[in-house]
Amino acid sequence: MSNIPETGRTPRVQTRLVIIQVLVVSLLLTLGGRLWYLQIRNGDEYADEANGNHVQRVVQPAVRGAILDARGVPLADNETRLVVSASRTELMKMKDDGEAVLTRLAGVLGMEPKEVMDKVRLCNAETPQPCWNGSPYQPIPVTDEATTQQALQIRERSEDFPGITAEPTAVRRYPAPVDARTSQVLGYLSPVTDEEIQKAKDTDSPYLRSDQVGRSGLERTYDKELRGQAGVTSYEVDKLGRVMGESESDPGVPGSNLVTSIDARVQAVAEAELHEAMKTARTQVDKITGRPYEADAGAVVVMESRTGRVIAMASQPDYDPNSWVGGISAKDYAKLTGKDSNYPLLNRAIQGQAAPGSIFKVVSASAAVRAGYDFNDRYNCSSSYSLGSRSFANFESQGHGPITLGEALKFSCNTVFYALGHQEWKRDGGIKPKKDAHDWFYRTAHDFGLGSETGIDLPNEVTGRIPDRQWKKDFWTANKDAWCKQGKKGGTYVEQIAYENCLEGNQLKAGDSINFSIGQGDILVTPIQMATAYAAISNGGTLYDPTIGKAVISPDGKKITEIPPTSHGRLPIGKKTIEDLDKGLLSVVGPGGTASWRFGGWPQDRIPMRAKTGTAQVYGKQTTSWFATYTDDYTIVMTISQGGTGSGASGPAVRNIYEAMYGLDEQGNQDLKRALLPAPQKGLPKISPDGTIDAPEIRPYVPPAPEDGTGTEVLAGPPARRD
């Protein structure tokens, strides 16, 4: 055992501890000094360098899915073009805001400097088109029609064109097969705005600044499916723009393809026939005004009666949707939206509202049956109907004596329906309605789907108007002050009407119900509403939601989401009444019917045709032509604003569309080889293993040659009918 005491080790331990403490303090002082040097003395310098290192996202826009007709023919697809774009962010860093660069660019592209500068300015309330309504941080397309030589000039002289790019890019294209524009149905695209980006930020389908979005038509309804997902690669770059590494990469996904129920061949015929009908109407003199019909607008709907699928939908005037691609010019924008344009962007098949005239009588006949009147009883078809000092005339003041409701449809007898509408108004209490007033005529109109959207898969459908008692009250409340200010007892016609409306415009009067019974007065309908109603009579009573989208197919073709027909109700009448209506409409085409002169030689035994003519009067304008028809397979409704009578203006065009679909000549002979669509298309187009959709060869429709051997290919090449 050692005799050395433990306290003998203490000096050495203490010395070592002191040395360690000195070292620790020295290290702390050194680290503190270095931190002071980095964060205080040179802090700003290093902060600037750190800020120069950031992440740059490179976006590769997704290829937008195609919109195809029922057989796979492209109605909207993409093509690769050389697109020259300008970065507004880079241009704004320059002393002259990039004016010199844009001027040089204009010289290369063969454009005026102002034209180029206008394209890259931002849209606002004061800025007219052209301008950029997308994100200011997104490259702005200057042209999508650059030549290879122009693109090479820009890329080889990059020092002269900072902020300018020239790259091959997939650009939307609307090929218009056999000249079927399908304008308002397809719609158009434009860049996403910052506001839209913010709104969609937390949704399952956020926008990128490079996205183009659908603004109308199918492009808007099915935008999410068509748009796909852009590819985004994130790079770490220093302040000089040098790539330091790739941080992450999300590959893009192309958009899905939309197969529609549109048949491009039938669409082309419908567009051409509507245009020709309007053109012909303008050569006819209106007996009332003594001047030619203006025929300023029109629409036609071709629908499968048993499904509600839309085969063709045309609206005039129309436009070329390609005018929006790459940014619309000021000239084209003015043509589409100016005061004298007659608004071709409107789809008058779903947005055009007018009184329906006599095609509404199927609703009135149904209302009469619901009110207790027998369809096959006899009702007096006098030449006129009197209400106090007023007289409501029959068409051309012609009477037919006692007739059934079916015959009232055949002869389009106004006075039968005048009397029924007036009697029901009195039953319900007149201007002092009973608490249990049935209002069968107005209720039946609502039950036929009028006054409401049909549910078609297109945006901005309008509801039309059923002027029932509640509407009268609401309308009076909204307009009373203006009427009272304008009205004058014993003044002009307009002043007298305003005076009367000021006093009692909230009352549903006898004259209102009399006019309503024949589709006149304040009632407004759309072509798609009337097509849906007539299709329901054809199919036994089902009111289908009209649909254009038929299936969404993934880019690889492996996922197919079909869009089945859906309905929003049934007609408010029984099977017997539907059969009676059907017989009455058959007689309209038969001997003595108002449409018989337009269907001579039609093969009624093989393809039964039902029809109803309509001629609606509009204050201050010429009459509106309506023609509603259906076969066992299809329903076609056409209307022409200020076009004259139903059978006179629209009848020949509607017959020509049917003849093209069924392959008929004027004598009723059928050639199935010429028929475009003798029966509704059942399946979907063929999908190849790689996901592409096979499109059949499509040729212009050539009508049968007349007996004298002459004939023309009415749809070969671009017709002169457009502008």
XYZ file of C-alpha atoms in Angstrom:
723
model
C 0.000 0.000 0.000
C 1.373 3.397 -1.044
C 2.205 5.891 1.658
C 1.777 8.877 -0.670
C -1.291 10.913 0.313
C -4.003 11.571 -2.423
C -3.685 15.290 -1.977
C -0.276 15.024 -3.627
C -1.914 14.688 -7.084
C -3.985 17.891 -6.894
C -1.473 20.403 -8.392
C -0.995 18.383 -11.572
C -4.769 17.928 -12.097
C -5.421 21.579 -11.524
C -2.733 22.556 -14.021
C -4.258 20.343 -16.675
C -7.718 21.755 -16.047
C -6.424 25.295 -16.416
C -4.772 24.433 -19.719
C -8.024 22.839 -21.028
C -10.036 25.872 -19.952
C -7.651 28.191 -21.772
C -7.934 26.111 -24.939
C -11.743 26.045 -24.788
C -11.924 29.782 -24.246
C -9.514 30.369 -27.133
C -11.608 28.196 -29.454
C -14.794 29.975 -28.438
C -13.172 33.353 -29.018
C -11.951 32.212 -32.431
C -15.382 30.882 -33.406
C -17.067 34.010 -32.118
C -14.712 36.184 -34.090
C -15.302 34.170 -37.236
C -19.070 34.387 -36.755
C -18.763 38.153 -36.261
C -16.690 38.389 -39.430
C -19.188 36.334 -41.484
C -22.429 37.692 -40.069
C -21.622 41.287 -39.197
C -18.621 42.589 -41.120
C -19.240 40.648 -44.412
C -22.840 39.594 -43.744
C -24.409 41.547 -46.606
C -21.882 40.218 -49.104
C -22.509 36.577 -48.245
C -26.279 37.109 -48.037
C -26.235 38.455 -51.554
C -24.290 35.432 -52.760
C -26.672 33.040 -50.985
C -29.656 34.774 -52.484
C -28.122 34.239 -55.886
C -28.503 30.494 -55.409
C -32.123 29.478 -55.996
C -34.374 26.885 -57.539
C -35.536 27.399 -61.112
C -38.619 25.490 -62.299
C -38.805 24.557 -65.961
C -42.352 23.759 -67.111
C -43.064 21.544 -70.100
C -46.761 22.110 -70.974
C -48.848 18.970 -71.314
C -50.187 18.075 -74.736
C -53.917 18.820 -74.641
C -56.225 15.930 -75.427
C -58.078 15.820 -78.729
C -61.812 16.320 -79.206
C -63.126 13.715 -81.643
C -66.387 13.071 -83.408
C -68.330 9.851 -82.845
C -66.225 7.970 -85.410
C -62.855 9.286 -84.207
C -62.430 12.177 -86.650
C -60.531 15.038 -84.938
C -62.578 18.190 -84.366
C -59.821 19.704 -82.192
C -56.256 18.430 -81.919
C -52.677 19.728 -81.819
C -49.897 20.451 -84.254
C -46.251 21.356 -83.710
C -45.374 24.919 -84.656
C -42.398 27.201 -84.105
C -43.560 29.567 -81.400
C -41.705 32.797 -80.655
C -42.322 34.029 -77.118
C -41.209 36.998 -75.029
C -40.464 37.022 -71.318
C -42.111 40.158 -69.972
C -40.144 39.761 -66.732
C -36.841 39.996 -68.615
C -38.008 42.832 -70.850
C -39.084 44.946 -67.860
C -35.521 44.747 -66.469
C -34.251 46.705 -69.464
C -33.980 50.508 -69.410
C -36.386 50.886 -72.333
C -38.697 48.099 -71.113
C -37.503 45.960 -74.001
C -38.657 48.308 -76.765
C -35.426 47.949 -78.750
C -35.510 44.152 -78.491
C -39.137 43.978 -79.587
C -38.454 46.325 -82.491
C -35.623 44.077 -83.701
C -37.885 41.066 -83.228
C -40.609 42.675 -85.327
C -38.093 43.140 -88.132
C -37.179 39.459 -88.096
C -40.800 38.323 -88.000
C -41.998 40.737 -90.661
C -44.383 42.429 -88.253
C -44.968 46.022 -87.202
C -43.235 46.963 -83.910
C -46.547 48.200 -82.475
C -48.178 44.876 -83.273
C -45.491 43.015 -81.332
C -45.593 45.438 -78.393
C -49.378 45.229 -78.198
C -49.186 41.454 -77.910
C -46.953 41.541 -74.842
C -48.829 44.267 -72.946
C -51.085 43.158 -70.123
C -54.861 43.251 -70.430
C -56.913 45.447 -68.128
C -60.192 47.322 -68.256
C -58.697 50.124 -70.361
C -56.513 48.022 -72.673
C -58.121 46.876 -75.917
C -57.255 43.644 -77.694
C -54.711 42.449 -78.590
C -53.149 42.121 -75.151
C -52.019 39.345 -72.819
C -54.638 38.192 -70.310
C -52.476 35.444 -68.836
C -49.877 35.550 -66.090
C -47.228 38.279 -66.545
C -44.565 35.779 -65.424
C -45.325 33.339 -68.225
C -43.615 33.592 -71.645
C -46.001 35.477 -73.941
C -46.438 34.058 -77.463
C -45.757 36.660 -80.138
C -46.415 34.333 -83.073
C -46.998 30.624 -83.597
C -46.250 30.842 -87.308
C -42.496 31.477 -87.277
C -40.448 29.993 -90.093
C -37.373 27.843 -89.482
C -35.170 30.653 -90.787
C -36.717 33.185 -88.398
C -36.288 30.825 -85.434
C -32.617 30.230 -86.323
C -31.964 33.962 -86.579
C -33.357 34.507 -83.102
C -31.463 31.611 -81.548
C -28.140 32.292 -83.272
C -28.257 35.957 -82.306
C -29.418 35.405 -78.756
C -27.377 38.393 -77.506
C -29.615 40.619 -79.653
C -32.787 39.019 -78.368
C -32.556 38.652 -74.574
C -35.814 37.356 -73.126
C -36.933 35.994 -76.510
C -37.300 32.275 -77.223
C -38.127 30.337 -80.375
C -39.155 26.753 -79.680
C -41.213 24.033 -81.341
C -44.460 23.808 -79.353
C -47.690 21.833 -79.549
C -50.391 24.305 -80.564
C -54.173 23.806 -80.594
C -55.724 23.240 -83.994
C -59.337 23.096 -85.173
C -59.158 21.226 -88.494
C -62.848 21.596 -89.518
C -63.179 18.241 -91.317
C -65.258 18.618 -94.516
C -65.678 22.239 -93.437
C -67.564 21.362 -90.243
C -66.392 24.203 -88.020
C -68.482 23.196 -85.001
C -67.416 26.599 -83.646
C -69.632 27.304 -80.679
C -69.752 23.644 -79.638
C -65.963 23.319 -79.448
C -65.232 26.722 -77.931
C -61.709 28.127 -77.633
C -58.712 28.480 -75.290
C -56.863 31.364 -73.688
C -54.094 31.640 -71.055
C -54.826 31.139 -67.395
C -54.918 34.306 -65.288
C -53.258 34.928 -61.918
C -56.688 35.132 -60.305
C -57.591 31.677 -61.644
C -54.273 30.293 -60.439
C -54.995 31.525 -56.907
C -58.563 30.200 -56.897
C -57.458 26.738 -58.033
C -54.412 26.642 -55.751
C -55.888 24.284 -53.165
C -58.082 22.236 -55.510
C -57.339 18.823 -56.999
C -56.624 20.478 -60.360
C -54.326 23.479 -59.771
C -53.151 25.616 -62.659
C -49.600 26.335 -63.763
C -48.711 29.684 -65.296
C -48.145 28.017 -68.655
C -51.643 26.496 -68.828
C -54.204 27.279 -71.496
C -57.783 26.848 -70.305
C -61.104 26.377 -72.059
C -63.218 29.518 -72.219
C -66.368 28.172 -73.850
C -67.905 25.071 -75.372
C -66.514 21.591 -74.813
C -63.049 23.052 -74.233
C -64.437 24.585 -71.043
C -66.793 21.811 -69.896
C -64.136 19.113 -70.193
C -61.118 21.333 -69.509
C -59.864 19.290 -66.561
C -59.875 16.043 -68.562
C -58.392 17.581 -71.710
C -55.705 19.689 -70.035
C -53.517 16.929 -68.625
C -50.644 17.658 -66.239
C -47.592 19.675 -67.232
C -44.119 18.304 -66.565
C -42.076 20.306 -64.030
C -38.320 19.945 -63.492
C -36.674 21.909 -60.661
C -33.007 22.942 -61.004
C -30.703 24.518 -58.424
C -28.969 27.454 -60.080
C -26.522 30.095 -58.884
C -26.860 33.838 -59.350
C -25.249 33.573 -62.779
C -27.872 31.111 -63.907
C -25.498 28.150 -63.895
C -27.173 24.861 -63.069
C -25.762 23.385 -59.895
C -27.973 20.282 -59.900
C -31.445 18.868 -60.411
C -33.539 18.864 -57.267
C -36.677 17.085 -58.478
C -38.599 16.167 -61.619
C -42.295 15.488 -62.168
C -42.970 14.027 -65.625
C -45.911 15.476 -67.536
C -49.076 13.566 -68.378
C -50.881 14.281 -71.681
C -54.539 15.184 -71.539
C -57.254 12.612 -72.172
C -59.174 12.479 -75.434
C -62.873 13.325 -75.576
C -65.079 11.336 -77.954
C -68.288 13.185 -78.751
C -71.618 12.182 -80.261
C -71.097 14.744 -83.047
C -70.856 13.267 -86.542
C -68.621 15.622 -88.537
C -70.362 14.724 -91.800
C -73.832 15.515 -90.454
C -72.441 18.609 -88.735
C -71.101 19.856 -92.077
C -74.467 19.309 -93.761
C -76.326 21.009 -90.896
C -74.055 24.053 -91.030
C -74.306 24.332 -94.808
C -78.087 23.852 -94.879
C -78.695 26.407 -92.141
C -76.534 28.916 -93.978
C -78.267 28.254 -97.303
C -81.719 28.524 -95.695
C -80.827 31.936 -94.284
C -79.327 33.026 -97.578
C -82.463 31.949 -99.450
C -84.741 33.684 -96.920
C -82.968 36.967 -97.638
C -84.137 36.720 -101.252
C -87.803 36.483 -100.163
C -89.934 39.574 -99.585
C -91.762 39.935 -96.288
C -95.380 40.758 -97.181
C -95.867 42.655 -93.929
C -92.880 45.016 -94.153
C -92.461 44.971 -97.920
C -88.725 44.331 -97.666
C -86.597 41.158 -97.846
C -86.287 39.035 -94.733
C -83.165 39.856 -92.772
C -82.546 36.267 -91.616
C -79.841 37.603 -89.306
C -79.308 34.540 -87.096
C -80.297 30.906 -86.786
C -79.655 27.548 -85.178
C -80.287 23.873 -85.784
C -80.082 20.863 -83.457
C -79.889 17.234 -84.610
C -80.455 14.795 -81.741
C -80.870 11.070 -81.158
C -84.473 10.781 -79.955
C -83.879 7.779 -77.682
C -80.741 9.018 -75.887
C -80.605 12.798 -76.107
C -77.147 12.630 -77.718
C -76.469 15.578 -80.010
C -75.404 14.538 -83.531
C -75.015 18.076 -84.873
C -75.464 21.580 -83.521
C -74.993 24.640 -85.694
C -75.408 28.331 -84.963
C -75.207 31.267 -87.343
C -73.338 33.508 -87.574
C -70.350 31.370 -86.659
C -66.584 31.930 -86.536
C -63.253 30.175 -87.025
C -62.010 28.963 -83.610
C -58.453 28.978 -84.988
C -58.551 32.779 -84.759
C -57.991 32.440 -80.980
C -54.908 30.230 -81.325
C -51.705 32.078 -80.406
C -53.617 35.171 -79.303
C -56.407 36.866 -81.211
C -55.739 39.953 -83.330
C -57.539 43.251 -82.766
C -59.232 42.925 -86.144
C -60.555 39.421 -85.439
C -61.619 40.358 -81.920
C -63.645 43.278 -83.252
C -65.292 40.991 -85.812
C -66.368 38.606 -83.040
C -67.487 41.105 -80.404
C -68.172 44.431 -82.115
C -71.562 46.102 -82.325
C -71.975 45.068 -85.958
C -70.772 41.487 -85.481
C -74.175 40.056 -84.472
C -72.213 38.167 -81.816
C -71.006 34.937 -83.454
C -69.576 33.728 -80.129
C -73.155 33.075 -78.981
C -74.301 29.504 -79.390
C -77.870 30.244 -80.416
C -78.854 26.596 -80.062
C -78.557 26.954 -76.273
C -78.429 30.747 -75.815
C -80.776 32.058 -78.490
C -84.197 32.858 -76.991
C -87.361 33.546 -78.946
C -91.098 32.954 -78.815
C -91.717 29.448 -80.233
C -94.914 30.168 -82.114
C -96.958 27.161 -83.161
C -94.375 24.485 -82.355
C -95.467 25.219 -78.764
C -98.936 23.806 -79.511
C -97.887 20.281 -78.486
C -97.542 21.750 -74.971
C -100.927 23.471 -75.164
C -102.626 20.313 -76.448
C -101.093 18.375 -73.546
C -102.210 21.055 -71.089
C -105.769 20.842 -72.406
C -105.827 17.070 -71.832
C -104.487 17.535 -68.299
C -107.236 20.093 -67.707
C -109.880 17.530 -68.659
C -110.477 18.154 -72.355
C -110.642 15.092 -74.601
C -107.987 15.063 -77.313
C -110.417 13.685 -79.867
C -113.405 15.891 -79.053
C -114.398 18.584 -81.540
C -113.325 22.186 -81.004
C -114.349 25.086 -83.211
C -111.610 26.320 -85.536
C -113.102 29.687 -86.444
C -111.353 32.343 -88.513
C -110.936 34.559 -85.435
C -111.499 34.663 -81.683
C -112.952 37.716 -79.954
C -112.068 39.102 -76.550
C -114.068 42.223 -75.877
C -113.147 44.700 -78.584
C -110.046 42.744 -79.556
C -109.974 40.077 -82.232
C -107.328 37.335 -82.383
C -107.106 36.044 -85.944
C -106.343 32.569 -87.178
C -103.411 32.197 -89.569
C -104.447 33.936 -92.793
C -107.917 34.201 -91.165
C -108.794 30.689 -92.321
C -111.334 28.556 -90.448
C -111.811 24.777 -90.508
C -114.942 24.298 -88.419
C -115.148 21.690 -85.618
C -111.872 19.699 -85.435
C -109.945 17.520 -82.970
C -106.788 18.632 -81.210
C -104.832 16.405 -83.592
C -106.351 18.279 -86.524
C -105.634 21.562 -84.755
C -101.967 20.552 -84.898
C -102.312 19.510 -88.543
C -103.836 22.822 -89.651
C -102.035 24.808 -86.921
C -105.379 26.311 -85.901
C -104.808 29.200 -83.508
C -108.419 29.799 -82.511
C -108.859 26.322 -80.990
C -106.013 27.042 -78.594
C -107.088 30.656 -78.020
C -110.423 29.385 -76.717
C -108.858 26.689 -74.527
C -106.314 29.094 -73.036
C -109.015 31.679 -72.317
C -111.381 29.153 -70.732
C -108.674 27.845 -68.411
C -107.722 31.390 -67.409
C -111.356 32.043 -66.424
C -111.587 28.699 -64.576
C -108.591 29.720 -62.475
C -110.224 32.994 -61.454
C -108.922 35.366 -64.119
C -107.157 38.434 -62.735
C -108.217 37.338 -59.236
C -106.857 33.781 -59.188
C -108.281 31.122 -56.919
C -106.105 29.679 -54.185
C -106.243 26.302 -55.900
C -105.721 27.669 -59.433
C -104.265 24.894 -61.605
C -102.734 27.091 -64.327
C -102.477 23.962 -66.483
C -100.989 25.697 -69.513
C -98.150 27.277 -67.534
C -97.596 24.256 -65.329
C -97.434 21.951 -68.346
C -94.877 24.211 -70.027
C -92.673 23.925 -66.940
C -93.202 20.163 -66.865
C -92.059 19.954 -70.492
C -88.751 21.431 -69.283
C -89.348 24.963 -70.543
C -88.160 27.839 -68.385
C -85.295 25.669 -67.089
C -81.899 24.500 -68.286
C -81.922 21.174 -70.115
C -78.644 20.146 -68.495
C -76.631 19.968 -71.722
C -72.890 19.562 -71.185
C -72.069 23.016 -72.546
C -71.527 26.135 -70.425
C -73.757 29.204 -70.264
C -77.047 27.603 -71.277
C -79.959 30.005 -70.732
C -83.315 29.078 -69.193
C -85.789 30.820 -71.457
C -88.947 32.185 -69.833
C -92.411 30.963 -68.902
C -94.462 34.101 -68.099
C -96.720 32.634 -65.416
C -98.382 34.552 -62.576
C -95.258 34.666 -60.403
C -93.137 35.885 -63.288
C -95.651 38.665 -63.990
C -95.395 39.859 -60.386
C -91.598 39.733 -60.303
C -91.261 41.435 -63.679
C -93.676 44.198 -62.663
C -91.756 44.850 -59.456
C -88.492 45.163 -61.376
C -89.872 47.433 -64.128
C -92.714 49.405 -62.531
C -90.752 52.632 -62.053
C -89.505 52.674 -65.653
C -92.984 51.928 -67.036
C -94.606 54.652 -64.973
C -91.991 57.154 -66.126
C -92.338 56.214 -69.819
C -96.076 55.527 -69.946
C -98.607 57.901 -71.416
C -102.330 57.303 -71.778
C -103.341 57.612 -75.409
C -99.703 58.018 -76.512
C -97.762 55.920 -78.976
C -98.154 52.152 -78.916
C -95.070 51.771 -76.720
C -96.185 54.586 -74.389
C -99.693 53.145 -74.064
C -98.323 49.665 -73.249
C -95.986 51.175 -70.655
C -98.936 53.082 -69.157
C -101.014 49.905 -68.864
C -98.092 47.925 -67.426
C -97.476 50.642 -64.839
C -101.035 50.304 -63.545
C -101.634 46.573 -63.761
C -98.555 44.847 -65.168
C -98.549 42.445 -62.230
C -101.812 40.824 -63.360
C -102.038 37.810 -65.630
C -104.707 38.931 -68.076
C -106.917 37.058 -70.496
C -104.881 38.306 -73.455
C -101.704 36.959 -71.873
C -103.135 33.445 -71.651
C -104.615 33.615 -75.147
C -101.244 34.577 -76.625
C -99.400 32.042 -74.466
C -101.568 29.198 -75.780
C -99.998 29.563 -79.256
C -96.434 30.242 -78.089
C -96.606 34.029 -78.340
C -96.408 36.919 -75.907
C -93.665 36.968 -73.279
C -92.698 33.307 -73.589
C -89.099 32.543 -74.609
C -87.584 29.158 -75.473
C -84.306 27.877 -76.911
C -83.847 25.395 -79.777
C -82.275 22.825 -77.437
C -85.321 22.991 -75.138
C -87.727 22.360 -78.007
C -85.545 19.571 -79.405
C -85.523 17.909 -75.983
C -89.322 18.169 -75.717
C -89.993 16.792 -79.206
C -87.472 13.987 -78.671
C -89.418 13.065 -75.531
C -92.633 12.751 -77.562
C -90.716 10.551 -79.995
C -89.212 8.221 -77.367
C -92.350 7.751 -75.287
C -91.965 10.477 -72.693
C -88.388 10.647 -71.353
C -86.819 14.107 -71.118
C -83.129 13.391 -71.630
C -80.321 15.733 -70.689
C -78.835 16.570 -74.084
C -75.224 15.382 -74.169
C -72.326 15.869 -76.556
C -69.555 14.154 -74.616
C -69.703 10.402 -75.174
C -66.531 9.077 -73.547
C -63.247 10.235 -72.032
C -60.308 8.042 -73.061
C -56.922 8.172 -71.312
C -53.819 8.954 -73.407
C -52.722 5.318 -73.378
C -56.215 4.127 -74.296
C -56.460 1.849 -71.269
C -59.044 3.793 -69.281
C -62.376 4.527 -70.921
C -64.976 6.525 -69.006
C -68.244 6.469 -70.908
C -70.785 9.244 -70.396
C -74.184 7.527 -70.303
C -77.460 9.231 -71.237
C -79.266 10.693 -68.233
C -82.744 12.158 -67.890
C -84.229 14.977 -65.854
C -87.809 13.736 -65.867
C -90.740 12.623 -67.966
C -93.458 14.402 -69.872
C -96.494 15.111 -67.677
C -98.832 13.141 -69.945
C -99.711 9.487 -70.364
C -98.968 7.033 -73.139
C -102.340 7.621 -74.832
C -101.797 11.375 -75.104
C -98.272 10.857 -76.442
C -99.694 8.542 -79.111
C -102.358 11.129 -79.981
C -99.718 13.849 -80.308
C -97.647 11.551 -82.502
C -100.591 10.937 -84.854
C -101.334 14.646 -85.012
C -97.729 15.444 -85.915
C -97.758 12.702 -88.553
C -100.722 14.427 -90.179
C -98.807 17.726 -90.385
C -96.660 16.102 -93.092
C -99.657 14.387 -94.718
C -102.173 15.829 -97.176
C -103.496 19.206 -96.045
C -100.927 19.573 -93.265
C -98.913 22.778 -92.954
C -95.661 20.921 -93.812
C -97.041 18.691 -96.570
C -95.784 20.947 -99.365
C -92.227 20.446 -98.105
C -92.384 16.650 -97.871
C -93.779 15.547 -101.198
C -92.385 12.121 -102.090
C -91.178 11.422 -98.558
C -91.257 7.634 -97.789
C -93.697 7.816 -94.877
C -94.247 4.048 -94.987
C -90.558 3.335 -94.321
C -89.345 6.405 -92.409
C -92.364 8.039 -90.743
C -91.871 11.776 -90.410
C -93.582 13.944 -87.799
C -93.403 17.719 -87.904
C -94.737 20.984 -86.575
C -94.362 24.359 -88.201
C -94.080 27.613 -86.285
C -94.090 31.286 -87.225
C -93.577 33.565 -84.244
C -94.293 37.289 -84.292
C -91.836 39.595 -82.557
C -92.602 43.259 -81.927
C -90.373 45.497 -84.051
C -88.934 42.600 -86.024
C -89.875 40.227 -88.802
C -91.299 36.811 -87.940
C -89.174 34.005 -86.542
C -89.205 30.709 -88.446
C -89.435 27.472 -86.415
C -89.562 23.883 -87.663
C -89.644 20.939 -85.250
C -89.501 17.354 -86.561
C -88.700 13.804 -85.559
C -88.472 10.276 -86.945
C -88.125 7.063 -84.963
C -84.373 7.744 -84.730
C -83.755 11.473 -84.778
C -85.153 14.853 -83.772
C -84.288 18.007 -85.717
C -85.312 21.539 -84.730
C -84.339 24.597 -86.766
C -85.038 28.269 -86.203
C -84.197 31.388 -88.230
C -84.553 34.831 -86.691
C -86.448 37.216 -88.990
C -86.655 34.424 -91.546
C -90.361 34.125 -92.303
C -92.606 31.085 -91.908
C -91.583 27.778 -90.378
C -92.095 25.516 -93.353
C -91.162 28.232 -95.835
C -87.735 29.177 -94.479
C -86.598 26.150 -92.454
C -88.527 23.270 -94.043
C -86.292 22.573 -97.084
C -83.102 22.689 -95.009
C -84.435 20.246 -92.416
C -85.551 17.845 -95.146
C -82.119 18.034 -96.794
C -80.428 17.093 -93.513
C -82.689 14.057 -93.131
C -82.078 13.022 -96.752
C -78.316 13.173 -96.205
C -78.546 11.099 -93.027
C -80.860 8.436 -94.497
C -79.408 8.466 -98.037
C -82.642 9.573 -99.742
C -83.241 11.360 -103.004
C -86.137 13.715 -103.716
C -88.359 10.810 -104.799
C -87.793 8.973 -101.507
C -85.462 6.305 -102.917
C -82.867 5.198 -100.397
C -79.212 4.411 -101.124
C -77.518 3.196 -97.952
C -74.086 3.635 -99.534
C -74.742 7.363 -99.662
C -76.418 7.535 -96.247
C -74.355 9.388 -93.655
C -76.072 7.992 -90.575
C -79.111 5.815 -91.336
C -79.083 4.600 -87.713
C -77.523 6.096 -84.571
C -73.836 5.325 -83.927
C -73.689 2.735 -81.155
C -70.072 2.030 -80.195
C -66.898 4.041 -79.740
C -64.099 4.465 -82.290
C -61.400 1.795 -82.491
C -58.514 2.345 -80.091
C -55.046 1.113 -81.144
C -52.702 -0.657 -78.670
C -50.614 2.530 -78.346
C -53.667 4.533 -77.293
C -54.231 6.349 -80.576
C -57.780 6.428 -81.901
C -58.331 5.370 -85.481
C -60.079 7.977 -87.618
C -61.855 6.838 -90.782
C -61.401 8.620 -94.071
C -63.991 11.356 -94.354
C -65.257 12.731 -97.627
C -67.553 15.620 -98.496
C -71.212 14.723 -98.758
C -72.438 14.739 -102.356
C -76.242 14.914 -102.694
C -77.944 12.706 -105.275
C -77.972 14.233 -108.736
C -81.401 15.478 -109.941
C -83.127 13.677 -112.777
C -81.566 16.052 -115.331
C -78.158 14.689 -114.348
C -76.777 17.873 -112.823
C -75.370 18.015 -109.351
C -72.693 19.640 -107.235
C -70.479 18.603 -104.371
C -72.026 21.021 -101.950
C -69.377 20.537 -99.288
C -66.245 20.081 -101.381
C -63.701 22.751 -100.470
C -64.334 25.862 -98.395
C -67.706 27.313 -99.449
C -68.299 31.003 -99.918
C -71.045 30.904 -97.287
C -68.962 31.889 -94.310
C -68.261 35.570 -94.079
